Amino acid sequence: MSHSPTLAPQPSPAAAFLRFVRAYGQETAVLVALLVIVVAVSLINPNYLGPTNINNIVAGNAYVAVAAIGMTMIILLGHIDVAVGALIGVLASIAGTLAVNGYPIWIAWLVPILVGVCVEAIIGVLVAYARIPAIVVTLGIVSILKGGLITVTQGVWISNLPPDFLIAQFRLFGIPSPVYFMVGLTIAAGLWMRYAPFGRAIYAVGGNVEAARTVGIRPERLTVGVFALHGMFAGIAAVLFGTQLQVIQSTVPNNLELTIITASVIGGVSIVGGRGTVFGSTLAAIFFSAVSSALVFLNISAYWLRAVLGLLILATVLADAMRRRQFH
Amino acid sequence: MKTLLSIAAGLALMAGTAHAEDVWTGGDSQPTSPLACDGAAPAVTAVPYNGAAVKGAADLKGKPISIVDVPKLIGIGYFNATAKGVAEGAKDLGSVTAKTDGPTKANIDDQITLIDNYITSGVNGIVFAANDPEAIAPVLKKALSKGIHVVGYDSDATPDAREWFVNQASFNGVAKALMDNLASQIGEDGSFAIVTSTFTTPVQARWIAEMTAYTAKCHPKMQWLETVEAQEDNILSFNQANTLMNKYGDKLKGIIGMTSVATPAAAEAVKQTNQCGKIAVTGLALPNSMKPYVNSGCVNGVVLWSPADLGYAAVQVMRAAIDGTLKPGDTSVKAGKLGELKIVNGSVVLLGDPVTFTKANINNFDF
C-alpha cells in the first residue's frame, strides 16, 4: 500500500532505532517525559500510581486530546485556530440546552458535532477561498462566539442535566468512556493520515502547496475539508467536556485553545506545517494532566504548570527549527 | 535530546520548590481578627465617619430619584441576583427609578467609561461594585463633585471615593461559618483540604487567612492538609478535588471550595467516586448549583450571603443617604424588609451574617 522509505540492506537494530527516533523523535521524548514523571512522583508518593489516580490522569484531559487531533491537522496545513476553545464552550452549551429541554439524548450529542462541522467549514472557506489568514478569521470568530454565548445564556449555568446525557461519566470495565474516545479517535485518525490518500494529502499540502498542486491535490478543497473535520473533533470534545460534571458553566473555558494548541505543538507538530502526528498530541495531553496531578502530589503551585508548558513549547519549537536547518 | 534535557531541568526546578513549601494555606499576610468561638458579637470600637462627602447635591428629600447600578460585570448569576435585588429595593421604595448597566467582562476600563457616561447623562445616584478599588476612585470622585451620591456594594473603592459601602459579610464571619460547618461534620480532629481560585486573588486570600486564624483559635486539632488552586475553571476544580482524594486517601475527611465554581465541582468529584458521607464538602456556592448535592444529602450545607439582599440594601442605603436619614456618625440604618443594618468601621454597612444553605432552606433561593 504505502511507499515505505528505502530500507538499508541489513538494518542493524541500532540503525533501526535511530531511524525510529528521527521519525518519531518528539513523540518518543514526550513518552519518556511522561514515564519519568510517573516513576519520579510515585517514588515520592505511591498513591500517585493508584488505579483511581491513573484513571483521572488518563481521562482528565481526554477532551483536550480529542480536540488536539483536529488542531494537529490544522497546524499540519500551516494554519491555526484560536477559536476552538470558545467553540467548545458554545457547543457544550448547545448540547446541554437541548438535553435539558427534553430532546432525545442522541440529538443532544449529535447537533453540537454538526454545528461544529458547519462553523469550522465556514472558517475553512474564508481561509481557503477568501484567502484571509486563519489567525484573523478565528480571532473574529472568538469575539462572535463569546459575545453570542453570554447574550443568549445570560451566564446562567445549565443544570439538571439528565443522567443518560452524561456520556463522559459512563464506564466500561472500570475505565471512563472519554478514554475510549481518545484512544479510538487517535488511532483512527493516525492511521487515516498515514495511509488514506486524503490524509496523506494533508502532509503534502502542509509541506509544499505548489508541489501538492502539481500532483493533482486541490489545496482549497482540502483546507475546507480539514477544517470541517476539525469541527467534528471539536464537537466530540465539547460533548465530553460538557458531560463530565452535573452542570455546564455556559461560559467560554479560559485558555482552552492554548492548551489544545500546546498539546499539538509539544506532541511534535511543526508550527510551519508538514510534520507531526496525532499520537504525539494525545501523549502530550496525557502528559499535561500527569504534570497537573503531580503538582498537587508534590505541593507545588499550579502556576508552575503554565511555566513548565511554556518551557516545553520553547524547547519543542527550537528542536523543530534545528531539525529544519539540518535538513535544508 | 534537547527536549528531554529541558524537561529534566523543569522537573529539577519543580522538585527544588517542592521542599520549600510546607503547608501553604494560600492566605494573605494581613492581620486577622477571628471571631469568638461561641459567636459572641465582637466589641465594636467606634470609628469616625471616613467616607466621602458629596458636593452641591440638590435637596431631593422624598422626591423621585433615578439611580444607576454598575456591577463588576453583567451576565453572571451572581450579579443577575444583585440586579434583581436593586430592582426590588427600588420598587419597595416607590420613589426610585433604578437601572442596572455594567461591562460584559470584569474590566475596570470599561467600567470607568460606563460610569463617566452616566455622570454626563445625569443621574442622582450611582451604586457600584468595583473591579479595582484604586482605579475606580477618580471617576467616583468626579461624580461626588457633581452632586451625585455614590454607594458601593460587594467590592469597595477606597473610602474617600464613596459615601457608604454595603459589605455582604465580614471576612471573619464567612471564615467562622465555613469552619464551624466543616468541624460539625468531620469532627474536631478531622483533616481537610481547600480548593481555591488562585493564591493571588485578594478576596479568597483574605478569607483563607481568616480561616487559618479562626481554626487555630477554635478548632486547634483540625489538620489543614493543603490548599490547591483551580482558577475559576470547573473541570480543573473537579480534577484537583479528585487528585486531592487520590493523594490523601482515607486521611482526607473534608474539602472546602472557596469559589462558586470549585464547590460544586468538588461535590461532583466526591459523588462520582461514591464517597458521599465519607468526605464532607462545604464552601462558598450559589444555591442553584448545589441543589442536586444538598437535596440528595451528599452535601450537608454551603455558605454564602444573599446577593439579592445585597442589591436591595444598596438601594435602601442610597435613598437614606439622599434623604439625609443616614448621616455620618450613625451606627445603623433602616433598610426596608431587611430591618436595621449595623454600621461599622466608619462607613461600612453590614448586611449581616452569611447564610448557610441546607436541605431545609436551599429550595427557597433561586440564583
XYZ file of C-alpha atoms in Angstrom:
695
model
C 0.000 0.000 0.000
C 2.315 2.693 1.203
C 5.715 3.606 -0.058
C 7.925 2.943 2.924
C 11.297 4.626 2.910
C 14.064 2.620 1.241
C 15.477 0.240 3.770
C 19.169 -0.163 4.373
C 20.305 -3.584 3.098
C 20.769 -5.079 6.555
C 19.419 -2.693 9.158
C 21.162 -3.159 12.447
C 18.922 -2.731 15.494
C 20.804 0.447 16.356
C 20.167 1.938 12.921
C 16.519 0.970 13.090
C 16.265 2.605 16.482
C 17.898 5.774 15.172
C 15.545 5.864 12.233
C 12.579 5.475 14.558
C 13.810 8.251 16.838
C 14.386 10.509 13.850
C 10.881 9.855 12.536
C 9.098 9.911 15.895
C 11.605 11.880 17.978
C 9.151 14.224 19.616
C 6.599 11.504 20.350
C 9.361 9.453 21.991
C 10.513 12.441 24.033
C 7.002 13.094 25.351
C 6.510 9.422 26.191
C 9.828 9.291 28.057
C 8.981 12.515 29.904
C 5.606 11.036 30.883
C 7.254 7.883 32.213
C 9.873 9.915 34.100
C 7.152 11.952 35.824
C 5.091 8.889 36.697
C 8.070 6.999 38.139
C 9.519 10.012 39.992
C 6.251 11.076 41.621
C 5.188 7.552 42.527
C 8.519 7.081 44.316
C 7.674 10.118 46.448
C 4.020 9.151 46.945
C 2.873 5.693 45.796
C -0.768 6.860 45.773
C 0.074 8.596 42.507
C 0.005 5.176 40.833
C -3.296 4.202 42.447
C -5.892 3.000 39.939
C -8.225 5.958 40.509
C -5.444 8.470 40.018
C -4.255 6.769 36.816
C -7.868 6.839 35.631
C -8.133 10.546 36.489
C -4.885 11.351 34.707
C -5.734 9.491 31.520
C -9.384 10.565 31.419
C -8.942 14.084 32.782
C -7.643 15.622 29.589
C -9.266 13.259 27.092
C -11.404 16.057 25.633
C -8.245 18.120 25.103
C -6.642 15.183 23.297
C -9.680 14.742 21.047
C -9.727 18.436 20.140
C -5.961 18.345 19.604
C -6.409 15.689 16.880
C -8.240 18.252 14.757
C -5.867 21.018 15.765
C -2.913 18.875 14.712
C -4.402 18.569 11.221
C -4.988 22.327 11.054
C -1.432 23.124 12.114
C -0.080 20.492 9.693
C -1.706 22.506 6.917
C 0.140 25.584 8.148
C -2.978 27.177 9.706
C -4.135 27.807 13.281
C -7.489 28.022 15.055
C -7.623 30.212 18.154
C -11.433 29.981 18.293
C -11.642 26.306 19.185
C -11.795 26.903 22.969
C -14.722 29.304 22.593
C -16.345 26.959 20.082
C -16.146 24.052 22.542
C -17.787 26.245 25.213
C -20.608 27.169 22.834
C -21.111 23.599 21.572
C -21.213 22.242 25.125
C -23.892 24.819 25.986
C -25.890 23.818 22.904
C -25.688 20.146 23.896
C -26.750 20.926 27.460
C -29.625 23.179 26.398
C -31.005 20.506 24.076
C -30.683 17.847 26.763
C -32.495 19.825 29.479
C -35.251 20.794 27.058
C -36.222 17.188 26.565
C -34.785 16.469 23.120
C -33.674 12.865 22.599
C -30.204 12.301 24.022
C -28.693 11.352 20.662
C -29.855 14.690 19.220
C -28.184 16.499 22.110
C -24.959 14.639 21.287
C -25.175 14.941 17.504
C -26.254 18.571 16.996
C -23.141 20.135 18.591
C -20.951 17.962 16.367
C -22.835 19.095 13.245
C -22.737 22.737 14.339
C -19.010 22.364 14.956
C -18.530 20.996 11.430
C -20.539 23.891 9.922
C -18.754 26.645 11.861
C -15.311 25.267 11.037
C -16.266 24.691 7.394
C -17.183 28.392 7.142
C -13.828 29.274 8.691
C -12.207 26.931 6.154
C -13.938 28.666 3.231
C -12.825 32.087 4.473
C -9.275 30.833 4.852
C -9.044 28.825 1.609
C -11.077 30.870 -0.866
C -11.204 34.395 0.601
C -7.508 33.954 1.498
C -7.834 35.578 4.917
C -5.176 34.299 7.325
C -6.659 31.741 9.727
C -5.498 33.660 12.793
C -7.511 36.719 11.677
C -10.635 34.721 10.852
C -10.578 32.769 14.085
C -9.866 35.853 16.216
C -13.036 37.361 14.752
C -14.945 34.153 15.406
C -13.802 34.158 19.076
C -15.484 37.514 19.686
C -18.678 36.419 17.954
C -18.857 33.180 19.930
C -18.007 34.773 23.290
C -20.421 37.674 22.873
C -23.156 35.457 21.458
C -22.876 32.927 24.273
C -23.112 35.487 27.068
C -26.035 37.239 25.328
C -28.005 34.051 24.810
C -27.358 32.305 28.120
C -27.041 35.426 30.323
C -24.349 33.444 32.069
C -26.887 31.157 33.704
C -25.425 27.697 34.337
C -27.166 24.757 32.740
C -28.085 22.286 35.451
C -30.479 19.372 35.930
C -28.846 17.511 33.028
C -30.493 14.107 32.511
C -28.213 11.283 33.773
C -28.357 9.441 30.411
C -26.861 12.502 28.741
C -23.674 12.440 30.839
C -21.699 10.246 28.448
C -18.309 11.242 29.890
C -19.348 9.608 33.174
C -20.105 6.227 31.580
C -17.663 3.457 32.339
C -16.822 0.185 30.642
C -14.651 -2.323 32.522
C -13.989 0.390 35.105
C -12.477 2.728 32.516
C -14.222 6.069 31.900
C -15.654 6.486 28.408
C -13.538 9.526 27.431
C -10.502 7.228 27.427
C -12.113 5.032 24.745
C -12.940 8.099 22.656
C -9.424 9.437 22.987
C -7.668 6.169 22.157
C -10.078 5.142 19.389
C -10.112 8.502 17.622
C -6.340 8.928 17.922
C -5.639 5.526 16.370
C -8.258 6.005 13.646
C -7.029 9.492 12.760
C -3.369 8.455 12.957
C -3.836 5.507 10.589
C -6.036 7.539 8.272
C -3.443 10.275 7.998
C -0.709 7.706 7.403
C -2.451 5.552 4.803
C -5.543 7.201 3.274
C -4.921 9.437 0.239
C -6.872 12.345 1.730
C -4.973 12.014 4.990
C -1.593 11.875 3.267
C -2.550 14.918 1.198
C -2.625 16.963 4.445
C 1.111 16.379 4.822
C 1.688 17.101 1.127
C -0.119 20.458 1.228
C 1.422 21.390 4.583
C 4.891 20.568 3.288
C 4.672 22.335 -0.058
C 1.418 23.681 -1.512
C 2.659 24.108 -5.070
C 4.206 20.660 -5.225
C 0.931 19.222 -3.927
C -0.980 21.118 -6.609
C 1.192 19.688 -9.365
C 0.399 16.131 -8.279
C -3.316 16.889 -8.553
C -4.313 17.813 -4.997
C -6.693 20.778 -4.682
C -5.426 22.596 -1.609
C -8.522 24.822 -1.225
C -10.935 21.905 -1.098
C -8.645 20.009 1.195
C -8.416 23.006 3.554
C -12.194 23.309 3.848
C -12.439 19.554 4.385
C -9.809 19.554 7.112
C -11.441 22.498 8.917
C -14.780 20.670 8.792
C -13.135 17.553 10.197
C -11.519 19.641 12.926
C -15.031 20.925 13.713
C -16.195 17.343 14.170
C -13.416 16.652 16.681
C -14.236 19.931 18.451
C -17.878 18.797 18.651
C -16.954 15.441 20.155
C -14.593 17.195 22.585
C -17.427 19.562 23.546
C -19.770 16.668 24.342
C -17.084 15.031 26.519
C -16.316 18.394 28.148
C -19.947 19.247 28.839
C -20.919 15.874 30.270
C -18.052 15.495 32.723
C -19.916 17.287 35.535
C -23.543 17.850 36.510
C -23.549 21.447 35.312
C -22.366 23.274 32.218
C -20.837 26.621 33.099
C -22.036 28.235 29.840
C -19.020 30.496 29.665
C -16.080 30.117 27.376
C -13.435 27.970 29.061
C -10.334 30.018 29.862
C -7.336 29.448 27.618
C -8.656 26.105 26.395
C -7.490 26.836 22.840
C -3.995 27.467 24.175
C -3.951 24.130 25.972
C -5.096 22.394 22.787
C -2.563 24.153 20.567
C 0.141 23.439 23.154
C -0.730 19.737 23.101
C -0.323 19.676 19.332
C 2.938 21.579 19.352
C 4.551 19.695 22.240
C 3.336 16.499 20.578
C 5.655 17.323 17.716
C 3.654 19.193 15.095
C 5.883 21.596 13.247
C 4.336 25.044 13.582
C 5.094 25.823 9.958
C 3.211 22.739 8.820
C 4.011 19.428 7.219
C 5.362 17.384 10.152
C 3.886 15.683 13.191
C 1.358 13.044 14.246
C -1.781 12.863 16.370
C -0.124 10.219 18.563
C 2.204 12.956 19.781
C -0.597 15.379 20.596
C -2.561 12.749 22.520
C 0.519 11.747 24.504
C 1.129 15.433 25.231
C -2.448 15.884 26.506
C -1.983 12.934 28.892
C 1.392 14.362 29.865
C -0.266 17.680 30.862
C -2.712 16.012 33.210
C 0.102 13.873 34.650
C 2.078 17.052 35.392
C -1.020 18.798 36.739
C -1.707 15.895 39.100
C 1.977 15.674 40.058
C 1.950 19.334 41.102
C -0.704 18.550 43.723
C 1.158 15.445 44.882
C 4.343 17.491 45.253
C 2.595 20.517 46.849
C 3.589 22.832 44.024
C 1.518 25.784 42.851
C -0.479 25.164 39.690
C 1.221 28.210 38.233
C 4.207 26.005 37.563
C 2.135 24.046 35.062
C 1.963 27.115 32.819
C 5.647 27.806 33.301
C 6.653 24.213 32.555
C 4.435 24.108 29.476
C 5.921 27.388 28.283
C 9.415 25.935 28.643
C 8.381 22.834 26.739
C 6.897 24.844 23.868
C 10.106 26.828 23.512
C 12.210 23.673 23.599
C 9.976 21.951 21.047
C 9.934 24.849 18.618
C 13.696 25.185 18.981
C 14.168 21.480 18.273
C 11.903 21.817 15.238
C 13.874 24.786 13.928
C 17.137 22.887 14.349
C 15.771 19.827 12.566
C 14.770 22.048 9.652
C 18.189 23.636 9.420
C 19.767 20.198 9.397
C 17.609 19.006 6.512
C 17.777 22.068 4.266
C 17.527 15.108 23.414
C 17.323 18.849 23.912
C 13.683 18.470 24.801
C 14.486 15.730 27.268
C 17.121 17.902 28.872
C 14.763 20.818 29.275
C 12.076 18.557 30.690
C 14.614 17.230 33.183
C 15.599 20.787 34.049
C 11.962 21.711 34.574
C 11.467 18.716 36.837
C 14.555 19.531 38.863
C 13.253 23.056 39.289
C 9.888 21.726 40.430
C 11.467 19.277 42.879
C 13.535 22.135 44.271
C 10.494 24.177 45.172
C 8.661 21.131 46.498
C 10.591 21.216 49.724
C 10.470 24.968 50.087
C 6.775 24.973 50.870
C 5.365 23.291 53.934
C 1.633 23.623 54.490
C 0.855 26.564 52.286
C -2.596 27.705 53.221
C -2.928 30.322 50.498
C -3.899 33.122 52.864
C -2.549 36.656 52.690
C -0.283 38.168 55.351
C -2.555 40.957 56.592
C -3.648 40.955 60.250
C -6.605 38.718 61.087
C -9.406 39.134 63.600
C -11.025 35.761 64.286
C -14.493 35.882 65.870
C -15.267 34.333 69.247
C -15.800 30.558 69.019
C -19.274 30.804 70.570
C -20.332 33.523 68.140
C -20.482 36.301 70.722
C -20.621 39.634 68.973
C -17.235 41.296 68.821
C -16.777 44.504 70.781
C -17.379 47.379 68.404
C -14.949 50.245 68.617
C -16.440 53.403 67.221
C -14.597 54.717 64.190
C -15.376 58.234 62.955
C -17.017 58.563 59.541
C -14.381 58.025 56.853
C -16.472 58.087 53.693
C -16.550 60.979 51.249
C -18.911 63.965 51.132
C -20.997 64.816 48.105
C -20.655 68.411 46.907
C -23.553 70.638 45.965
C -26.198 67.939 45.791
C -29.737 69.175 45.253
C -32.173 68.551 48.112
C -34.129 65.581 46.842
C -35.581 64.501 50.177
C -38.627 62.377 49.459
C -38.581 63.308 45.781
C -38.346 60.813 42.911
C -34.734 59.956 42.054
C -33.053 57.988 39.301
C -30.030 55.832 40.072
C -27.788 53.520 38.090
C -26.337 50.249 39.363
C -22.930 49.381 37.887
C -21.833 45.860 38.872
C -18.394 44.392 38.083
C -19.906 42.717 35.055
C -23.299 41.668 33.795
C -24.410 38.259 32.593
C -23.336 36.079 35.509
C -25.692 34.530 38.033
C -24.331 36.432 40.989
C -24.769 39.922 39.553
C -28.070 38.945 37.951
C -29.209 38.324 41.517
C -27.857 41.634 42.861
C -29.592 43.441 39.974
C -32.839 41.728 40.910
C -32.356 42.997 44.477
C -31.674 46.526 43.234
C -34.910 46.478 41.229
C -36.855 45.105 44.188
C -35.417 47.710 46.554
C -36.403 50.471 44.123
C -39.885 49.019 43.796
C -40.360 48.815 47.582
C -39.356 52.468 47.925
C -41.603 53.534 45.079
C -39.756 56.784 44.503
C -36.623 55.338 42.912
C -36.014 54.530 39.270
C -33.112 52.087 39.097
C -31.304 50.715 36.106
C -28.503 48.129 36.010
C -25.783 48.536 33.433
C -22.300 47.066 33.556
C -19.422 45.854 31.423
C -19.752 42.407 29.793
C -16.496 41.310 31.371
C -14.907 42.298 34.655
C -12.821 45.066 33.111
C -12.059 48.244 35.058
C -11.515 50.422 31.953
C -14.955 49.572 30.561
C -16.464 50.179 33.971
C -14.886 53.650 34.269
C -16.092 54.666 30.798
C -19.587 53.495 31.643
C -19.725 55.449 34.919
C -18.363 58.528 33.152
C -21.168 58.307 30.601
C -23.770 58.155 33.356
C -22.234 61.203 35.065
C -22.591 63.104 31.792
C -26.122 61.935 31.148
C -27.095 62.923 34.691
C -28.292 60.584 37.431
C -28.960 61.290 41.114
C -27.023 58.332 42.444
C -24.559 55.619 41.455
C -24.286 52.251 43.193
C -21.289 50.186 42.141
C -19.260 47.024 42.697
C -15.687 47.975 41.807
C -13.388 45.932 39.604
C -10.449 47.731 41.186
C -10.613 49.850 44.369
C -7.905 52.329 43.334
C -8.563 52.665 39.633
C -12.258 53.390 40.038
C -11.679 56.167 42.628
C -11.115 59.184 40.302
C -14.317 58.689 38.311
C -16.359 58.231 41.514
C -14.830 61.396 42.979
C -15.839 63.186 39.807
C -19.430 62.015 40.378
C -19.350 63.229 44.006
C -18.060 66.625 42.888
C -21.047 66.964 40.551
C -23.593 66.336 43.280
C -24.161 62.650 42.516
C -24.440 60.327 45.521
C -22.193 57.243 45.480
C -22.706 53.976 47.381
C -20.681 50.782 46.908
C -21.580 47.123 47.445
C -19.806 43.756 47.078
C -16.408 45.200 46.098
C -15.370 48.501 47.629
C -13.479 51.507 46.319
C -11.123 53.480 48.542
C -13.361 55.077 51.250
C -12.631 58.646 50.079
C -14.291 57.886 46.724
C -17.745 56.870 48.006
C -20.112 57.730 50.831
C -21.139 54.294 52.114
C -20.247 50.702 51.342
C -22.595 47.760 51.900
C -20.500 44.754 52.930
C -22.058 41.370 52.075
C -20.491 39.578 55.020
C -17.392 40.181 57.046
C -14.367 38.055 56.189
C -14.164 36.674 59.713
C -17.896 35.903 59.659
C -17.517 33.813 56.487
C -14.439 32.094 57.925
C -16.338 31.134 61.090
C -19.371 29.874 59.175
C -17.256 27.672 56.903
C -15.015 26.201 59.593
C -17.846 25.582 62.072
C -19.849 23.878 59.340
C -16.928 21.624 58.416
C -15.985 20.853 62.026
C -19.565 19.793 62.781
C -19.275 17.198 60.010
C -15.726 15.835 60.237
C -15.093 16.334 63.945
C -12.526 18.360 65.821
C -9.617 16.174 64.716
C -10.535 15.861 61.029
C -8.176 16.619 58.149
C -9.262 18.807 55.271
C -8.039 20.481 52.096
C -9.098 23.582 50.218
C -9.738 24.265 46.547
C -9.424 27.985 45.813
C -9.218 30.187 42.711
C -5.624 31.389 42.779
C -3.331 32.300 45.655
C -3.252 35.899 44.462
C -6.998 36.572 44.336
C -7.389 39.116 47.184
C -10.847 38.060 48.408
C -10.082 34.350 48.600
C -6.684 35.002 50.190
C -8.368 37.156 52.851
C -10.992 34.506 53.670
C -8.317 31.829 53.885
C -6.176 33.962 56.219
C -9.208 34.452 58.490
C -9.996 30.733 58.294
C -6.432 29.887 59.341
C -6.681 32.223 62.326
C -10.146 31.005 63.335
C -9.122 27.337 63.005
C -6.081 27.908 65.220
C -8.280 29.615 67.826
C -11.417 27.487 67.841
C -10.628 24.151 66.138
C -6.935 23.727 67.007
C -6.859 19.966 66.392
C -8.182 20.094 62.850
C -5.482 19.416 60.303
C -5.147 21.681 57.277
C -3.606 19.377 54.650
C -3.141 21.788 51.789
C -4.684 24.389 49.511
C -4.762 23.882 45.748
C -5.561 26.359 43.008
C -8.098 25.706 40.296
C -8.658 29.177 38.875
C -12.395 29.536 38.209
C -12.442 26.538 35.927
C -14.914 23.802 36.783
C -13.113 20.922 35.062
C -9.821 21.901 36.680
C -11.568 22.196 40.073
C -13.032 18.722 39.557
C -9.631 17.279 38.612
C -7.915 18.986 41.542
C -10.506 17.639 44.002
C -10.020 14.144 42.551
C -6.266 14.438 42.856
C -6.578 15.511 46.497
C -8.692 12.444 47.266
C -6.222 10.188 45.460
C -3.268 11.753 47.228
C -4.555 11.567 50.786
C -6.865 8.556 50.589
C -8.713 7.904 53.852
C -6.894 10.710 55.602
C -8.909 13.363 53.762
C -12.211 13.961 55.556
C -13.340 17.284 54.117
C -12.956 19.645 51.177
C -13.796 23.342 51.247
C -14.403 25.129 47.958
C -13.557 28.822 48.038
C -15.314 29.772 44.792
C -18.798 29.239 43.418
C -17.150 27.093 40.738
C -14.916 24.953 42.958
C -17.575 23.907 45.486
C -19.997 22.141 43.098
C -17.028 20.614 41.229
C -15.646 19.181 44.484
C -19.107 17.844 45.366
C -19.277 16.202 41.932
C -15.859 14.574 42.421
C -16.984 13.160 45.783
C -20.251 11.950 44.279
C -18.642 10.300 41.263
C -16.224 8.376 43.475
C -19.118 7.262 45.734
C -17.676 8.966 48.795
C -20.775 10.929 49.828
C -20.906 10.808 53.616
C -17.256 9.772 53.775
C -15.828 13.074 52.586
C -17.667 16.224 53.603
C -17.834 19.076 51.112
C -18.675 22.614 52.063
C -17.704 26.029 50.799
C -18.959 29.159 49.147
C -21.508 28.420 46.450
C -24.603 29.643 44.679
C -27.595 27.606 45.892
C -28.823 26.637 42.402
C -25.563 24.874 41.580
C -25.658 22.936 44.853
C -29.309 21.845 44.923
C -28.661 18.349 43.464
C -25.963 17.617 46.067
C -27.726 19.180 49.052
C -31.107 17.675 48.222
C -29.590 14.196 47.745
C -27.767 14.511 51.074
C -24.268 14.310 49.551
C -23.503 17.810 50.806
C -24.729 18.984 54.171
C -24.574 22.734 53.639
C -22.818 25.556 51.831
C -22.312 29.173 52.752
C -22.992 32.483 51.044
C -24.887 35.684 51.569
C -27.934 36.580 49.575
C -26.811 38.704 46.614
C -30.392 39.872 46.116
C -30.436 41.263 49.673
C -27.112 42.930 48.944
C -28.510 44.827 45.941
C -31.666 45.604 47.917
C -29.643 47.066 50.792
C -27.508 49.178 48.429
C -30.616 50.932 47.056
C -32.053 51.445 50.549
C -28.772 52.962 51.756
C -28.699 55.216 48.684
C -32.211 56.509 49.394
C -31.366 57.102 53.056
C -28.173 58.976 52.142
C -30.023 61.195 49.666
C -32.841 61.848 52.146
C -30.382 62.691 54.901
C -31.773 59.989 57.203
C -28.353 58.335 57.066
C -25.675 60.754 58.259
C -22.017 60.469 59.215
C -21.788 59.167 62.769
C -24.892 56.951 62.564
C -24.468 53.422 63.902
C -27.313 51.814 61.987
C -29.586 52.380 59.013
C -33.128 51.227 58.215
C -33.224 49.085 55.093
C -36.820 48.197 54.267
C -37.619 44.499 54.665
C -34.078 43.832 55.952
C -34.694 45.922 59.078
C -31.882 47.790 60.852
C -28.405 47.200 59.440
C -25.327 47.858 61.572
C -22.663 50.337 60.548
C -19.017 49.528 61.352
C -15.589 50.913 60.507
C -16.872 54.438 59.971
C -18.819 53.958 56.752
C -19.417 50.246 56.175
C -22.977 48.932 56.349
C -23.068 45.241 57.327
C -25.620 43.061 55.546
C -25.482 40.545 58.366
C -24.247 37.019 58.981
C -23.620 34.799 55.984
C -26.442 32.387 55.114
C -25.857 28.637 55.359
C -27.876 26.842 52.697
C -29.036 23.413 53.851
C -31.688 20.926 52.791
C -34.124 22.901 54.930
C -33.855 26.219 53.088
C -31.935 25.819 49.819
C -35.061 25.408 47.699
C -36.269 28.856 48.786
C -33.425 30.515 46.871
C -33.181 30.881 43.130
C -29.850 32.260 41.989
